[in-house]
mmCIF file of C-alpha atoms and ligand atoms in Angstrom:
data_model
loop_
_atom_site.group_PDB
_atom_site.id
_atom_site.type_symbol
_atom_site.label_atom_id
_atom_site.label_comp_id
_atom_site.label_asym_id
_atom_site.label_seq_id
_atom_site.Cartn_x
_atom_site.Cartn_y
_atom_site.Cartn_z
ATOM 1 C CA MET A 1 15.765 17.392 36.844
ATOM 2 C CA GLU A 2 16.717 13.996 38.222
ATOM 3 C CA GLN A 3 15.879 10.694 36.484
ATOM 4 C CA LYS A 4 13.934 9.595 39.516
ATOM 5 C CA ASP A 5 11.654 12.669 39.396
ATOM 6 C CA LEU A 6 11.235 12.508 35.630
ATOM 7 C CA LYS A 7 10.350 8.818 35.851
ATOM 8 C CA HIS A 8 7.883 9.570 38.623
ATOM 9 C CA ILE A 9 6.137 12.083 36.365
ATOM 10 C CA VAL A 10 6.069 9.711 33.387
ATOM 11 C CA ALA A 11 4.556 7.043 35.630
ATOM 12 C CA GLN A 12 1.491 9.256 36.091
ATOM 13 C CA PHE A 13 0.623 8.812 32.410
ATOM 14 C CA ALA A 14 -1.043 5.814 30.772
ATOM 15 C CA ILE A 15 1.929 4.738 28.658
ATOM 16 C CA GLU A 16 2.801 1.264 27.357
ATOM 17 C CA GLY A 17 5.971 -0.577 28.351
ATOM 18 C CA ASN A 18 8.646 0.060 30.970
ATOM 19 C CA VAL A 19 10.677 3.246 30.989
ATOM 20 C CA ALA A 20 14.397 2.683 30.402
ATOM 21 C CA GLU A 21 15.545 6.302 30.347
ATOM 22 C CA VAL A 22 14.304 9.906 30.149
ATOM 23 C CA LYS A 23 16.706 12.237 28.303
ATOM 24 C CA PRO A 24 16.658 15.820 26.968
ATOM 25 C CA LEU A 25 15.269 16.255 23.448
ATOM 26 C CA GLY A 26 15.619 19.157 20.986
ATOM 27 C CA ASN A 27 16.207 22.785 21.835
ATOM 28 C CA GLY A 28 12.756 24.420 21.981
ATOM 29 C CA LEU A 29 12.736 27.975 23.322
ATOM 30 C CA ILE A 30 9.409 27.797 25.153
ATOM 31 C CA ASN A 31 8.791 24.348 26.608
ATOM 32 C CA THR A 32 11.347 21.902 28.053
ATOM 33 C CA THR A 33 11.269 18.575 26.249
ATOM 34 C CA TYR A 34 12.488 15.045 27.031
ATOM 35 C CA LYS A 35 12.455 11.760 25.190
ATOM 36 C CA VAL A 36 11.103 8.821 27.162
ATOM 37 C CA VAL A 37 12.843 5.672 25.942
ATOM 38 C CA THR A 38 10.967 2.456 26.734
ATOM 39 C CA GLU A 39 12.145 -1.151 26.802
ATOM 40 C CA GLY A 40 11.274 -3.648 24.068
ATOM 41 C CA SER A 41 8.654 -2.993 21.412
ATOM 42 C CA ALA A 42 6.572 -0.358 23.234
ATOM 43 C CA PRO A 43 6.612 3.091 21.579
ATOM 44 C CA ASP A 44 8.880 5.812 22.907
ATOM 45 C CA TYR A 45 7.298 9.021 24.186
ATOM 46 C CA VAL A 46 7.915 12.748 24.465
ATOM 47 C CA LEU A 47 7.576 14.347 27.896
ATOM 48 C CA GLN A 48 7.132 18.107 27.956
ATOM 49 C CA HIS A 49 7.097 20.698 30.681
ATOM 50 C CA ILE A 50 4.556 23.359 29.649
ATOM 51 C CA ASN A 51 5.660 26.994 29.971
ATOM 52 C CA THR A 52 2.774 28.489 31.929
ATOM 53 C CA ALA A 53 4.266 32.002 31.818
ATOM 54 C CA ILE A 54 3.268 32.051 28.149
ATOM 55 C CA PHE A 55 0.375 29.580 28.251
ATOM 56 C CA PRO A 56 -1.274 30.111 31.634
ATOM 57 C CA ASP A 57 -4.482 28.163 30.950
ATOM 58 C CA VAL A 58 -3.260 24.572 30.664
ATOM 59 C CA GLU A 59 -6.785 23.164 30.771
ATOM 60 C CA MET A 60 -7.735 25.259 27.725
ATOM 61 C CA LEU A 61 -4.413 24.614 26.002
ATOM 62 C CA MET A 62 -4.696 20.840 26.240
ATOM 63 C CA GLY A 63 -8.425 20.934 25.476
ATOM 64 C CA ASN A 64 -7.616 22.681 22.189
ATOM 65 C CA ILE A 65 -4.814 20.300 21.292
ATOM 66 C CA VAL A 66 -6.772 17.134 22.059
ATOM 67 C CA ALA A 67 -9.766 18.420 20.069
ATOM 68 C CA VAL A 68 -7.570 19.290 17.077
ATOM 69 C CA THR A 69 -5.543 16.085 16.978
ATOM 70 C CA GLY A 70 -8.679 13.994 17.580
ATOM 71 C CA HIS A 71 -10.511 15.700 14.712
ATOM 72 C CA ILE A 72 -7.625 15.194 12.296
ATOM 73 C CA ARG A 73 -7.264 11.543 13.338
ATOM 74 C CA LYS A 74 -10.970 10.894 12.695
ATOM 75 C CA LYS A 75 -10.702 12.420 9.223
ATOM 76 C CA TYR A 76 -7.704 10.263 8.386
ATOM 77 C CA GLU A 77 -9.482 7.155 9.659
ATOM 78 C CA ALA A 78 -12.552 7.933 7.548
ATOM 79 C CA ASP A 79 -10.323 8.479 4.489
ATOM 80 C CA GLY A 80 -8.380 5.262 5.091
ATOM 81 C CA VAL A 81 -5.056 7.130 5.315
ATOM 82 C CA ALA A 82 -2.050 4.851 5.970
ATOM 83 C CA ASP A 83 0.305 5.297 8.924
ATOM 84 C CA ILE A 84 -1.986 7.597 10.882
ATOM 85 C CA ASP A 85 0.237 7.431 13.964
ATOM 86 C CA ARG A 86 2.937 9.210 11.968
ATOM 87 C CA ARG A 87 0.583 11.840 10.504
ATOM 88 C CA VAL A 88 -0.930 13.327 13.622
ATOM 89 C CA LEU A 89 0.392 13.738 17.165
ATOM 90 C CA SER A 90 -1.157 11.472 19.823
ATOM 91 C CA PHE A 91 -1.294 12.762 23.379
ATOM 92 C CA VAL A 92 -1.433 10.313 26.253
ATOM 93 C CA PRO A 93 -3.835 10.878 29.152
ATOM 94 C CA ALA A 94 -2.641 10.826 32.725
ATOM 95 C CA ASN A 95 -4.040 8.142 35.008
ATOM 96 C CA ASP A 96 -6.839 10.507 36.082
ATOM 97 C CA GLY A 97 -7.949 10.957 32.443
ATOM 98 C CA LYS A 98 -6.632 14.532 32.081
ATOM 99 C CA TYR A 99 -4.121 15.289 29.347
ATOM 100 C CA TYR A 100 -1.686 16.905 31.765
ATOM 101 C CA TYR A 101 -0.248 16.252 35.173
ATOM 102 C CA GLU A 102 0.603 18.834 37.800
ATOM 103 C CA HIS A 103 3.628 18.225 40.001
ATOM 104 C CA ASP A 104 5.043 20.868 42.394
ATOM 105 C CA GLY A 105 3.182 23.629 40.538
ATOM 106 C CA LYS A 106 4.615 22.540 37.204
ATOM 107 C CA PHE A 107 2.527 21.160 34.357
ATOM 108 C CA TRP A 108 3.566 18.215 32.203
ATOM 109 C CA ARG A 109 2.201 16.384 29.167
ATOM 110 C CA VAL A 110 3.134 13.272 27.215
ATOM 111 C CA MET A 111 2.793 12.405 23.528
ATOM 112 C CA VAL A 112 3.865 9.461 21.436
ATOM 113 C CA PHE A 113 7.316 9.894 19.854
ATOM 114 C CA ILE A 114 7.275 9.586 16.049
ATOM 115 C CA PRO A 115 10.473 7.788 14.996
ATOM 116 C CA ASP A 116 12.584 8.314 11.846
ATOM 117 C CA THR A 117 11.594 11.887 11.105
ATOM 118 C CA VAL A 118 13.596 14.771 9.658
ATOM 119 C CA SER A 119 13.184 18.514 10.217
ATOM 120 C CA GLN A 120 14.029 21.245 7.737
ATOM 121 C CA THR A 121 14.820 24.860 8.469
ATOM 122 C CA ALA A 122 15.893 26.376 5.139
ATOM 123 C CA VAL A 123 13.488 28.877 3.613
ATOM 124 C CA THR A 124 13.514 28.388 -0.152
ATOM 125 C CA PRO A 125 10.727 28.687 -2.720
ATOM 126 C CA GLU A 126 10.479 24.886 -2.610
ATOM 127 C CA THR A 127 10.089 24.614 1.172
ATOM 128 C CA SER A 128 7.785 27.654 1.174
ATOM 129 C CA ARG A 129 5.454 25.925 -1.289
ATOM 130 C CA ILE A 130 5.375 22.893 1.004
ATOM 131 C CA VAL A 131 4.656 25.052 4.057
ATOM 132 C CA GLY A 132 1.805 26.775 2.188
ATOM 133 C CA GLU A 133 0.284 23.512 1.101
ATOM 134 C CA THR A 134 0.714 21.805 4.473
ATOM 135 C CA PHE A 135 -0.791 24.605 6.550
ATOM 136 C CA GLY A 136 -3.571 25.181 4.012
ATOM 137 C CA HIS A 137 -4.412 21.498 4.382
ATOM 138 C CA PHE A 138 -4.180 21.718 8.175
ATOM 139 C CA GLN A 139 -6.689 24.605 8.212
ATOM 140 C CA ALA A 140 -8.913 22.769 5.718
ATOM 141 C CA MET A 141 -9.093 19.688 7.955
ATOM 142 C CA LEU A 142 -10.059 21.874 10.911
ATOM 143 C CA ALA A 143 -12.572 24.050 9.051
ATOM 144 C CA ASP A 144 -15.445 21.857 10.263
ATOM 145 C CA ILE A 145 -14.298 21.071 13.804
ATOM 146 C CA PRO A 146 -17.492 20.933 15.869
ATOM 147 C CA VAL A 147 -16.129 22.463 19.099
ATOM 148 C CA GLN A 148 -15.260 26.010 20.056
ATOM 149 C CA LEU A 149 -11.536 26.352 20.821
ATOM 150 C CA GLY A 150 -10.114 28.900 23.279
ATOM 151 C CA GLU A 151 -7.550 31.636 22.619
ATOM 152 C CA THR A 152 -4.373 30.338 24.253
ATOM 153 C CA ILE A 153 -2.853 33.843 24.003
ATOM 154 C CA LYS A 154 -5.679 36.335 24.243
ATOM 155 C CA ASP A 155 -5.934 38.902 21.417
ATOM 156 C CA PHE A 156 -2.635 37.607 20.021
ATOM 157 C CA HIS A 157 -3.230 38.841 16.457
ATOM 158 C CA ASN A 158 -6.004 41.355 17.159
ATOM 159 C CA MET A 159 -4.889 44.472 15.275
ATOM 160 C CA GLU A 160 -7.251 46.823 17.116
ATOM 161 C CA PHE A 161 -5.871 45.597 20.428
ATOM 162 C CA ARG A 162 -2.257 46.004 19.279
ATOM 163 C CA LEU A 163 -2.973 49.566 18.140
ATOM 164 C CA GLN A 164 -4.619 50.315 21.438
ATOM 165 C CA GLN A 165 -1.432 49.147 23.179
ATOM 166 C CA LEU A 166 0.608 51.488 20.973
ATOM 167 C CA ARG A 167 -1.723 54.397 21.686
ATOM 168 C CA GLU A 168 -1.461 53.786 25.425
ATOM 169 C CA ALA A 169 2.317 53.695 25.138
ATOM 170 C CA VAL A 170 2.269 56.985 23.220
ATOM 171 C CA ALA A 171 -0.046 58.624 25.749
ATOM 172 C CA GLU A 172 2.161 57.593 28.677
ATOM 173 C CA ASN A 173 5.552 58.085 26.985
ATOM 174 C CA LYS A 174 7.113 56.316 29.970
ATOM 175 C CA ALA A 175 10.677 56.184 28.667
ATOM 176 C CA GLY A 176 10.651 59.679 27.140
ATOM 177 C CA ARG A 177 11.335 58.237 23.686
ATOM 178 C CA LEU A 178 8.282 59.527 21.853
ATOM 179 C CA ALA A 179 9.724 62.625 20.139
ATOM 180 C CA GLU A 180 12.300 60.682 18.105
ATOM 181 C CA VAL A 181 9.710 58.160 16.864
ATOM 182 C CA GLN A 182 6.728 60.456 16.349
ATOM 183 C CA TRP A 183 7.259 60.244 12.565
ATOM 184 C CA LEU A 184 6.836 56.459 12.707
ATOM 185 C CA VAL A 185 3.794 56.695 14.957
ATOM 186 C CA ASP A 186 2.304 59.045 12.338
ATOM 187 C CA GLU A 187 3.095 56.600 9.520
ATOM 188 C CA LEU A 188 1.384 53.811 11.452
ATOM 189 C CA GLU A 189 -1.657 55.936 12.323
ATOM 190 C CA LYS A 190 -2.102 56.820 8.638
ATOM 191 C CA ARG A 191 -2.624 53.134 7.923
ATOM 192 C CA ALA A 192 -4.557 52.254 11.081
ATOM 193 C CA GLU A 193 -8.042 52.167 9.633
ATOM 194 C CA GLU A 194 -7.072 50.058 6.638
ATOM 195 C CA MET A 195 -5.085 47.648 8.806
ATOM 196 C CA CYS A 196 -8.037 47.042 11.170
ATOM 197 C CA LYS A 197 -10.096 45.855 8.233
ATOM 198 C CA GLY A 198 -10.099 42.254 9.508
ATOM 199 C CA GLU A 199 -11.787 43.088 12.814
ATOM 200 C CA ARG A 200 -14.281 45.304 10.944
ATOM 201 C CA LEU A 201 -15.189 42.623 8.408
ATOM 202 C CA HIS A 202 -15.585 40.176 11.279
ATOM 203 C CA ARG A 203 -18.054 42.462 13.062
ATOM 204 C CA GLU A 204 -19.962 42.827 9.803
ATOM 205 C CA GLY A 205 -20.265 39.058 9.723
ATOM 206 C CA VAL A 206 -18.342 38.529 6.480
ATOM 207 C CA LEU A 207 -15.001 37.299 7.839
ATOM 208 C CA PRO A 208 -14.976 34.148 9.979
ATOM 209 C CA LYS A 209 -12.466 33.081 12.583
ATOM 210 C CA ARG A 210 -11.133 29.625 11.854
ATOM 211 C CA ILE A 211 -8.698 27.332 13.524
ATOM 212 C CA CYS A 212 -5.201 28.521 12.648
ATOM 213 C CA HIS A 213 -1.790 27.254 13.665
ATOM 214 C CA CYS A 214 -0.370 30.744 14.350
ATOM 215 C CA ASP A 215 3.278 29.679 14.185
ATOM 216 C CA THR A 216 3.535 28.810 10.514
ATOM 217 C CA LYS A 217 7.084 27.849 9.689
ATOM 218 C CA VAL A 218 8.980 25.027 8.068
ATOM 219 C CA ASP A 219 10.475 23.759 11.338
ATOM 220 C CA ASN A 220 6.959 23.091 12.614
ATOM 221 C CA ILE A 221 6.528 20.309 10.041
ATOM 222 C CA LEU A 222 7.912 16.785 10.445
ATOM 223 C CA PHE A 223 9.137 15.071 7.279
ATOM 224 C CA ASP A 224 9.987 11.432 6.669
ATOM 225 C CA LYS A 225 13.445 10.393 5.477
ATOM 226 C CA ASP A 226 12.376 10.732 1.829
ATOM 227 C CA GLY A 227 11.296 14.335 2.375
ATOM 228 C CA ASN A 228 7.535 13.654 2.425
ATOM 229 C CA VAL A 229 5.449 15.706 4.855
ATOM 230 C CA LEU A 230 4.262 13.682 7.837
ATOM 231 C CA CYS A 231 2.585 16.106 10.209
ATOM 232 C CA VAL A 232 2.297 19.542 11.743
ATOM 233 C CA ILE A 233 3.720 19.949 15.240
ATOM 234 C CA ASP A 234 3.969 22.631 17.951
ATOM 235 C CA LEU A 235 0.242 23.041 18.488
ATOM 236 C CA ASP A 236 0.261 25.403 21.494
ATOM 237 C CA THR A 237 -0.778 28.462 19.497
ATOM 238 C CA VAL A 238 -3.508 26.652 17.562
ATOM 239 C CA MET A 239 -6.534 28.888 18.127
ATOM 240 C CA PRO A 240 -9.358 30.703 16.347
ATOM 241 C CA ASN A 241 -8.115 33.568 14.189
ATOM 242 C CA PHE A 242 -8.551 35.013 10.741
ATOM 243 C CA ILE A 243 -6.787 32.751 8.236
ATOM 244 C CA PHE A 244 -4.556 35.801 7.624
ATOM 245 C CA SER A 245 -2.522 34.773 10.675
ATOM 246 C CA ASP A 246 -0.995 31.706 9.098
ATOM 247 C CA PHE A 247 -0.621 33.324 5.708
ATOM 248 C CA GLY A 248 0.767 36.688 6.788
ATOM 249 C CA ASP A 249 3.043 35.714 9.634
ATOM 250 C CA PHE A 250 4.880 33.115 7.571
ATOM 251 C CA LEU A 251 5.592 35.701 4.890
ATOM 252 C CA ARG A 252 6.635 38.313 7.440
ATOM 253 C CA SER A 253 9.591 36.185 8.399
ATOM 254 C CA ALA A 254 10.161 34.043 5.295
ATOM 255 C CA ALA A 255 9.697 36.671 2.574
ATOM 256 C CA ASN A 256 12.032 39.193 4.192
ATOM 257 C CA THR A 257 15.303 39.351 2.217
ATOM 258 C CA GLY A 258 16.977 40.814 5.308
ATOM 259 C CA ALA A 259 16.862 40.144 9.041
ATOM 260 C CA GLU A 260 13.974 40.993 11.346
ATOM 261 C CA ASP A 261 16.288 43.488 13.047
ATOM 262 C CA ASP A 262 18.437 44.504 10.084
ATOM 263 C CA LYS A 263 20.226 47.813 10.610
ATOM 264 C CA ASP A 264 20.765 48.169 6.870
ATOM 265 C CA LEU A 265 17.319 48.823 5.457
ATOM 266 C CA ASP A 266 18.603 48.227 1.922
ATOM 267 C CA ASN A 267 18.798 44.538 2.855
ATOM 268 C CA VAL A 268 15.117 44.449 3.757
ATOM 269 C CA ASN A 269 12.714 43.794 0.906
ATOM 270 C CA PHE A 270 9.629 41.690 0.312
ATOM 271 C CA ASN A 271 10.650 38.584 -1.644
ATOM 272 C CA MET A 272 8.042 37.879 -4.335
ATOM 273 C CA ASP A 273 9.586 34.497 -5.230
ATOM 274 C CA ILE A 274 8.814 33.272 -1.726
ATOM 275 C CA PHE A 275 5.372 34.889 -1.855
ATOM 276 C CA ARG A 276 4.499 33.177 -5.137
ATOM 277 C CA ALA A 277 5.667 29.723 -4.049
ATOM 278 C CA PHE A 278 3.973 29.916 -0.638
ATOM 279 C CA ALA A 279 0.726 31.437 -1.965
ATOM 280 C CA GLU A 280 0.493 28.840 -4.720
ATOM 281 C CA GLY A 281 0.819 25.984 -2.227
ATOM 282 C CA TYR A 282 -1.565 27.583 0.258
ATOM 283 C CA VAL A 283 -4.322 28.447 -2.212
ATOM 284 C CA LYS A 284 -4.123 24.991 -3.771
ATOM 285 C CA SER A 285 -4.973 23.230 -0.519
ATOM 286 C CA ALA A 286 -7.143 25.928 1.107
ATOM 287 C CA LYS A 287 -9.357 27.084 -1.744
ATOM 288 C CA CYS A 288 -11.832 24.299 -0.994
ATOM 289 C CA PHE A 289 -12.993 26.172 2.122
ATOM 290 C CA LEU A 290 -11.842 29.796 1.752
ATOM 291 C CA THR A 291 -14.508 32.410 1.030
ATOM 292 C CA PRO A 292 -14.000 35.075 -1.676
ATOM 293 C CA VAL A 293 -13.456 37.692 1.063
ATOM 294 C CA GLU A 294 -10.671 35.609 2.589
ATOM 295 C CA ILE A 295 -8.937 34.958 -0.728
ATOM 296 C CA GLU A 296 -9.236 38.546 -1.883
ATOM 297 C CA ASN A 297 -7.549 39.739 1.298
ATOM 298 C CA LEU A 298 -4.489 37.465 1.233
ATOM 299 C CA PRO A 299 -2.298 40.326 -0.104
ATOM 300 C CA TYR A 300 -3.653 42.487 2.732
ATOM 301 C CA ALA A 301 -2.535 39.751 5.158
ATOM 302 C CA ALA A 302 0.988 39.972 3.710
ATOM 303 C CA CYS A 303 1.025 43.671 4.698
ATOM 304 C CA LEU A 304 -0.853 43.242 7.980
ATOM 305 C CA PHE A 305 1.847 41.224 9.738
ATOM 306 C CA PRO A 306 4.827 43.536 9.072
ATOM 307 C CA TYR A 307 2.487 46.349 10.138
ATOM 308 C CA MET A 308 1.408 44.561 13.329
ATOM 309 C CA GLN A 309 4.988 43.709 14.212
ATOM 310 C CA THR A 310 6.065 47.336 13.664
ATOM 311 C CA VAL A 311 3.285 48.413 16.019
ATOM 312 C CA ARG A 312 4.338 45.853 18.639
ATOM 313 C CA PHE A 313 8.072 46.590 18.498
ATOM 314 C CA LEU A 314 7.486 50.335 18.516
ATOM 315 C CA ALA A 315 5.078 50.178 21.467
ATOM 316 C CA ASP A 316 7.697 48.199 23.363
ATOM 317 C CA TYR A 317 10.409 50.712 22.471
ATOM 318 C CA ILE A 318 8.244 53.601 23.678
ATOM 319 C CA ASN A 319 7.462 51.697 26.880
ATOM 320 C CA GLY A 320 11.164 51.214 27.582
ATOM 321 C CA ASP A 321 11.592 47.586 26.391
ATOM 322 C CA THR A 322 9.443 45.610 28.780
ATOM 323 C CA TYR A 323 8.247 42.760 26.516
ATOM 324 C CA TYR A 324 10.826 41.705 23.923
ATOM 325 C CA LYS A 325 14.339 40.789 24.980
ATOM 326 C CA THR A 326 16.789 43.341 23.581
ATOM 327 C CA GLN A 327 20.542 43.143 22.978
ATOM 328 C CA TYR A 328 21.173 46.892 22.905
ATOM 329 C CA ALA A 329 19.351 50.117 23.788
ATOM 330 C CA GLU A 330 17.951 50.896 20.337
ATOM 331 C CA HIS A 331 17.148 47.289 19.436
ATOM 332 C CA ASN A 332 13.371 47.650 19.419
ATOM 333 C CA LEU A 333 13.667 50.823 17.355
ATOM 334 C CA VAL A 334 15.916 49.069 14.826
ATOM 335 C CA ARG A 335 13.380 46.216 14.681
ATOM 336 C CA SER A 336 10.518 48.670 14.215
ATOM 337 C CA LYS A 337 12.276 50.404 11.327
ATOM 338 C CA ALA A 338 13.161 47.109 9.652
ATOM 339 C CA GLN A 339 9.579 45.853 9.911
ATOM 340 C CA PHE A 340 8.311 49.174 8.604
ATOM 341 C CA LYS A 341 10.648 48.932 5.603
ATOM 342 C CA LEU A 342 9.309 45.417 4.970
ATOM 343 C CA LEU A 343 5.776 46.809 5.132
ATOM 344 C CA GLN A 344 6.582 49.510 2.568
ATOM 345 C CA SER A 345 8.128 46.944 0.265
ATOM 346 C CA ALA A 346 5.076 44.661 0.635
ATOM 347 C CA GLU A 347 2.779 47.609 -0.051
ATOM 348 C CA ALA A 348 4.667 48.295 -3.277
ATOM 349 C CA ALA A 349 4.195 44.635 -4.240
ATOM 350 C CA LEU A 350 0.422 44.666 -3.618
ATOM 351 C CA PRO A 351 -0.619 44.888 -7.303
ATOM 352 C CA ALA A 352 1.690 41.993 -8.191
ATOM 353 C CA MET A 353 0.389 39.945 -5.266
ATOM 354 C CA LYS A 354 -3.226 40.569 -6.248
ATOM 355 C CA ALA A 355 -2.563 39.603 -9.853
ATOM 356 C CA PHE A 356 -0.841 36.403 -8.757
ATOM 357 C CA ILE A 357 -3.675 35.356 -6.423
ATOM 358 C CA ALA A 358 -6.215 36.021 -9.186
ATOM 359 C CA GLU A 359 -4.205 33.743 -11.507
ATOM 360 C CA GLN A 360 -4.313 30.926 -8.968
ATOM 361 C CA LEU A 361 -8.084 30.886 -9.066
ATOM 362 C CA GLY A 362 -8.399 31.032 -12.848
HETATM 363 C C1 GN1 B 401 7.650 36.458 19.555
HETATM 364 O O1 GN1 B 401 9.772 34.762 20.654
HETATM 365 P P1 GN1 B 401 9.150 34.274 19.393
HETATM 366 O O2 GN1 B 401 9.999 34.543 18.196
HETATM 367 O O3 GN1 B 401 8.662 32.856 19.440
HETATM 368 C C2 GN1 B 401 6.165 36.773 19.563
HETATM 369 C C3 GN1 B 401 5.619 36.718 18.136
HETATM 370 C C4 GN1 B 401 6.383 37.721 17.307
HETATM 371 C C5 GN1 B 401 7.883 37.388 17.344
HETATM 372 C C6 GN1 B 401 8.692 38.460 16.619
HETATM 373 C C7 GN1 B 401 4.160 35.108 22.288
HETATM 374 O O4 GN1 B 401 7.817 35.131 19.152
HETATM 375 O O5 GN1 B 401 4.264 37.041 18.155
HETATM 376 O O6 GN1 B 401 5.921 37.697 15.981
HETATM 377 O O7 GN1 B 401 8.344 37.346 18.699
HETATM 378 N N1 GN1 B 401 5.475 35.802 20.414
HETATM 379 C C8 GN1 B 401 4.729 36.203 21.442
HETATM 380 O O8 GN1 B 401 10.022 38.087 16.584
HETATM 381 O O9 GN1 B 401 4.513 37.388 21.709
HETATM 382 MG MG1 MG B 402 9.198 31.930 17.304
#
């Protein structure tokens, strides 16, 4: 987009200072991001185009984000935390008071740029412990948020819904691929009841939904130059879910010794060193609000996400690859098998996981 247009959009927001330049920032896969450089001592800003193909309800999306960042800010103010502007994102309203601006059918938002930060991407026991502690703390701060947030992606981690999608795919067998994967469908069906435990416990009133981040990974944390955690970013998927979402989905990617789509299943195993480091950090900061049912089911969460991802990849394979981008014809099948191997390895580690969690509480 041209400078002139970008500057026109920025001008619709209540920012301080004069804009010198708007230039591309980062390499996010979902939203398009720019840095707004201002003259003099005014802060710089981040301008983002929101991807409405993935997040269609911008009003809900920004309502969630403003509620979450506002709640965290209030807590920090009450606790006298230093440098609050570096510890929580601040979104800037448009001149009409809304936290987004629509221009030619596209939706934009602006937040304050936090200078002198560092990102990390390496998954090690050390960074995994930090991720556990940071996201446990993030959930803890939001455990008493007084407003009801919306689901920015409906039924995103609803296991019953994901199984229903698989069953529909099986019933339709659109791409004629069912026969070769029937064995895997059977393996998944064998576990279906156990894996829908979360939804069941919720209906029974013993498992709450809480505000989760739902994209728990080390690159969604900003660090300062000395390696201290500053804040959690990428808040689009923040929504009510079982706390299992943040716990299980991190481990699904981080505690896999192989690749998500590894063709060599011998590479794929559940890494207990990563589990232990992450779980230790998470339980330390989250045990102040977690219920016994939630804590007891953390090892279940570590199995749930490889299971859910197997279900999703396999349903897409059976449907003829309509959701996930694929690089070759069998890609979704290869992914399904790799996630299933990870599930089996996590299942084998269940006793060790349970023992470790019990130790953390002792
Ligand atoms: C999708 O594209 P990516 O990696 O951000 C998917 C996640 C899956 C993941 C599996 C909106 O995320 O739920 O776990 O692929 N996101 C959506 O690789 O469906
Ligand atoms: Mg991703």
